[in-house]
Amino acid sequence: MRFSLEIYHSILDETSQPGVNVTMVTASDGDLDTLSYSFLSPAPEFNLGSSSGLIILSQALNAETQTSYTLLVIASDGDKTATATVSVTVRDVNEAPAFDQDNYRYV
């Protein structure tokens, strides 16, 4: 069993909304068994379709606090497993400044 790539790369703007597709991982084995996909470690910012291999964003990202994520994905046919790495880069977007109050006074 093996993934089609050892490392998958994706770039998301920090303004990407939850629900956006990150990437799709695919694995195959010689027996044509049904495969299931899972994360090796919890990744709350992302959801992984256990039968499809589709990874989607589940939470908003912030490049000021984290610029990249490394996700380890396991494919299993119930007997054999394979692993792949998904590298997600979070691209900084210049947001409009936020003010604490409506009016300011120069003293």
XYZ file of N, CA and C in Angstrom:
321
model
N 0.849 -1.175 0.000
C 0.000 0.000 0.000
C 0.890 1.231 0.000
N 0.438 2.271 -0.731
C 1.195 3.519 -0.741
C 0.312 4.683 -1.190
N 0.727 5.871 -0.754
C 0.071 7.103 -1.188
C 0.611 7.485 -2.562
N -0.159 8.248 -3.294
C 0.299 8.695 -4.609
C 1.454 9.690 -4.482
N 1.526 10.415 -3.361
C 2.646 11.318 -3.061
C 3.098 11.063 -1.629
N 4.368 11.261 -1.360
C 4.843 11.161 0.023
C 4.516 12.421 0.802
N 4.592 13.577 0.099
C 4.306 14.868 0.727
C 3.340 15.638 -0.170
N 2.258 16.085 0.423
C 1.279 16.938 -0.256
C 1.493 18.358 0.249
N 1.424 19.342 -0.653
C 1.619 20.738 -0.277
C 0.354 21.528 -0.588
N 0.011 22.437 0.316
C -1.132 23.315 0.112
C -0.824 24.679 0.715
N -1.329 25.723 0.071
C -1.178 27.089 0.578
C -2.580 27.675 0.729
N -2.863 28.194 1.926
C -4.150 28.827 2.201
C -3.919 30.248 2.685
N -4.725 31.184 2.214
C -4.719 32.521 2.797
C -5.321 32.432 4.194
N -4.843 33.289 5.089
C -5.398 33.269 6.449
C -6.855 33.704 6.465
N -7.341 34.280 5.381
C -8.748 34.678 5.288
C -9.631 33.560 4.730
N -9.049 32.394 4.458
C -9.843 31.256 3.965
C -10.906 30.887 4.990
N -12.081 30.617 4.490
C -13.217 30.308 5.360
C -13.294 28.813 5.649
N -13.767 28.433 6.837
C -14.005 27.016 7.112
C -14.886 26.408 6.021
N -14.532 25.203 5.627
C -15.257 24.516 4.555
C -14.495 24.485 3.249
N -13.444 25.315 3.132
C -12.670 25.334 1.891
C -11.829 24.056 1.801
N -11.682 23.534 0.571
C -10.863 22.349 0.356
C -9.393 22.688 0.520
N -8.673 21.867 1.268
C -7.237 22.042 1.462
C -6.484 21.207 0.436
N -6.735 19.918 0.417
C -6.164 18.996 -0.570
C -6.863 17.656 -0.435
N -6.586 16.775 -1.378
C -7.108 15.414 -1.294
C -5.930 14.452 -1.353
N -5.866 13.569 -0.369
C -4.833 12.542 -0.360
C -5.423 11.263 -0.944
N -4.593 10.509 -1.652
C -5.061 9.256 -2.235
C -4.000 8.177 -2.052
N -4.469 7.016 -1.693
C -3.590 5.861 -1.539
C -4.216 4.687 -2.293
N -3.409 3.688 -2.552
C -3.911 2.493 -3.216
C -3.125 1.285 -2.719
N -3.748 0.143 -2.860
C -3.042 -1.100 -2.562
C -3.318 -2.076 -3.691
N -2.538 -3.102 -3.781
C -2.664 -4.061 -4.873
C -3.916 -4.908 -4.807
N -4.547 -4.983 -3.641
C -5.724 -5.832 -3.466
C -7.035 -5.132 -3.808
N -6.962 -3.832 -4.086
C -8.158 -3.025 -4.345
C -9.123 -3.027 -3.176
N -8.576 -3.142 -1.948
C -9.402 -3.081 -0.745
C -9.929 -1.667 -0.538
N -10.999 -1.549 0.228
C -11.521 -0.246 0.628
C -10.581 0.345 1.667
N -10.189 1.586 1.456
C -9.247 2.242 2.357
C -9.962 3.265 3.233
N -9.439 3.460 4.429
C -9.925 4.536 5.292
C -8.735 5.420 5.648
N -9.033 6.720 5.798
C -8.012 7.723 6.071
C -8.256 8.340 7.432
N -7.157 8.653 8.138
C -7.271 9.327 9.427
C -5.994 10.121 9.688
N -6.097 11.085 10.599
C -4.915 11.822 11.044
C -4.201 11.009 12.116
N -2.883 11.026 12.096
C -2.113 10.345 13.126
C -2.303 11.028 14.472
N -2.312 12.373 14.463
C -2.560 13.177 15.663
C -3.729 14.104 15.380
N -4.488 14.462 16.412
C -5.617 15.372 16.200
C -5.161 16.686 15.552
N -5.972 17.166 14.635
C -5.709 18.436 13.955
C -7.027 19.207 13.910
N -7.362 19.937 14.988
C -8.693 20.550 15.074
C -8.987 21.581 13.983
N -7.965 22.121 13.348
C -8.187 23.113 12.291
C -8.651 22.477 10.978
N -8.550 21.136 10.908
C -8.830 20.448 9.653
C -9.710 19.227 9.888
N -10.528 18.907 8.880
C -11.316 17.677 8.878
C -10.842 16.818 7.715
N -10.828 15.515 7.934
C -10.396 14.569 6.911
C -11.516 13.581 6.638
N -11.950 13.515 5.388
C -12.967 12.536 5.008
C -12.386 11.140 5.092
N -12.935 10.298 5.957
C -12.337 8.984 6.207
C -12.393 8.062 4.985
N -13.356 8.253 4.113
C -13.426 7.406 2.922
C -12.950 8.117 1.659
N -12.983 9.454 1.668
C -12.612 10.200 0.459
C -11.162 10.674 0.449
N -10.582 10.912 1.631
C -9.244 11.490 1.690
C -9.230 12.998 1.504
N -10.414 13.609 1.428
C -10.506 15.056 1.254
C -10.286 15.760 2.589
N -9.349 16.696 2.610
C -9.075 17.493 3.808
C -9.687 18.867 3.590
N -10.513 19.302 4.546
C -11.123 20.625 4.470
C -10.773 21.414 5.723
N -10.814 22.720 5.588
C -10.553 23.611 6.711
C -11.776 23.625 7.625
N -11.544 23.456 8.927
C -12.671 23.443 9.869
C -12.681 24.651 10.792
N -11.565 25.399 10.859
C -11.487 26.587 11.705
C -10.727 27.684 10.962
N -10.991 28.913 11.336
C -10.250 30.035 10.759
C -8.777 29.924 11.141
N -7.904 30.383 10.247
C -6.465 30.372 10.480
C -5.969 31.786 10.710
N -4.807 31.922 11.347
C -4.222 33.232 11.597
C -2.709 33.117 11.403
N -2.197 33.717 10.348
C -0.766 33.638 10.036
C 0.090 34.327 11.095
N -0.490 35.240 11.863
C 0.277 35.905 12.914
C 0.582 34.954 14.075
N -0.223 33.924 14.252
C 0.012 32.986 15.350
C 0.601 31.657 14.884
N 0.298 31.234 13.647
C 0.871 29.993 13.121
C 0.921 30.068 11.601
N 2.123 29.936 11.051
C 2.319 30.100 9.602
C 2.290 28.792 8.832
N 2.333 27.668 9.525
C 2.288 26.394 8.806
C 1.795 25.275 9.715
N 1.312 24.235 9.078
C 0.843 23.032 9.759
C 1.432 21.827 9.042
N 1.808 20.817 9.799
C 2.252 19.551 9.236
C 1.305 18.472 9.752
N 0.589 17.864 8.822
C -0.407 16.852 9.154
C 0.097 15.491 8.691
N 0.005 14.509 9.540
C 0.361 13.139 9.163
C -0.921 12.350 8.957
N -1.049 11.774 7.759
C -2.260 11.047 7.392
C -1.922 9.566 7.246
N -2.811 8.733 7.771
C -2.667 7.280 7.669
C -3.775 6.753 6.763
N -3.396 5.870 5.846
C -4.374 5.109 5.066
C -4.299 3.672 5.547
N -5.459 3.046 5.696
C -5.490 1.665 6.184
C -6.539 0.874 5.422
N -6.224 -0.388 5.164
C -7.221 -1.300 4.594
C -7.694 -2.300 5.642
N -7.347 -2.041 6.911
C -7.696 -2.931 7.997
C -6.581 -3.894 8.340
N -5.631 -4.031 7.428
C -4.495 -4.918 7.649
C -3.186 -4.150 7.479
N -3.038 -3.509 6.342
C -1.821 -2.746 6.049
C -2.101 -1.257 6.183
N -1.036 -0.482 6.454
C -1.163 0.975 6.550
C -0.051 1.640 5.749
N -0.284 2.899 5.422
C 0.720 3.756 4.789
C 0.527 5.152 5.370
N 1.587 5.941 5.362
C 1.495 7.309 5.882
C 1.981 8.303 4.841
N 1.447 9.494 4.922
C 1.863 10.610 4.079
C 1.842 11.874 4.921
N 2.572 12.861 4.468
C 2.636 14.155 5.141
C 1.906 15.187 4.299
N 1.127 16.036 4.963
C 0.473 17.165 4.308
C 1.041 18.430 4.934
N 1.664 19.254 4.118
C 2.248 20.511 4.563
C 1.328 21.650 4.127
N 0.803 22.384 5.096
C -0.104 23.498 4.814
C 0.582 24.795 5.237
N 0.771 25.695 4.287
C 1.340 27.011 4.564
C 0.208 28.022 4.647
N 0.237 28.854 5.683
C -0.777 29.890 5.864
C -0.177 31.211 5.407
N -0.773 31.767 4.361
C -0.277 33.016 3.785
C -0.907 34.212 4.499
N -0.055 35.139 4.934
C -0.507 36.346 5.623
C -1.236 37.264 4.651
N -2.340 37.814 5.080
C -3.117 38.770 4.301
C -3.214 40.043 5.124
N -2.935 41.171 4.511
C -3.014 42.443 5.236
C -4.477 42.817 5.454
N -4.883 42.698 6.700
C -6.251 43.053 7.053
C -6.315 44.533 7.422
N -7.505 45.095 7.269
C -7.706 46.482 7.681
C -7.510 46.582 9.188
N -6.947 47.677 9.669
C -6.751 47.804 11.121
C -8.089 47.858 11.855
N -8.073 47.380 13.076
C -9.266 47.409 13.925
C -9.038 48.434 15.030
N -10.042 49.257 15.276
C -9.951 50.280 16.308
C -10.838 49.905 17.489
N -10.403 50.300 18.680
C -11.147 49.975 19.891
C -12.353 50.874 20.112
N -12.342 52.063 19.560
C -13.452 52.995 19.732
C -13.686 53.725 18.429
N -14.848 54.385 18.342
C -15.228 55.069 17.109
C -14.484 56.390 16.913
N -14.263 57.125 17.989
C -13.643 58.443 17.883
C -12.417 58.530 18.786
N -11.439 59.287 18.307
C -10.228 59.547 19.087
C -10.019 61.049 19.134
N -9.370 61.494 20.172
C -9.131 62.923 20.321
C -7.640 63.155 20.517
N -7.110 64.088 19.759
C -5.708 64.446 19.862
C -5.541 65.449 20.997
N -4.619 65.160 21.893
C -4.415 66.038 23.051
C -3.077 66.717 22.934
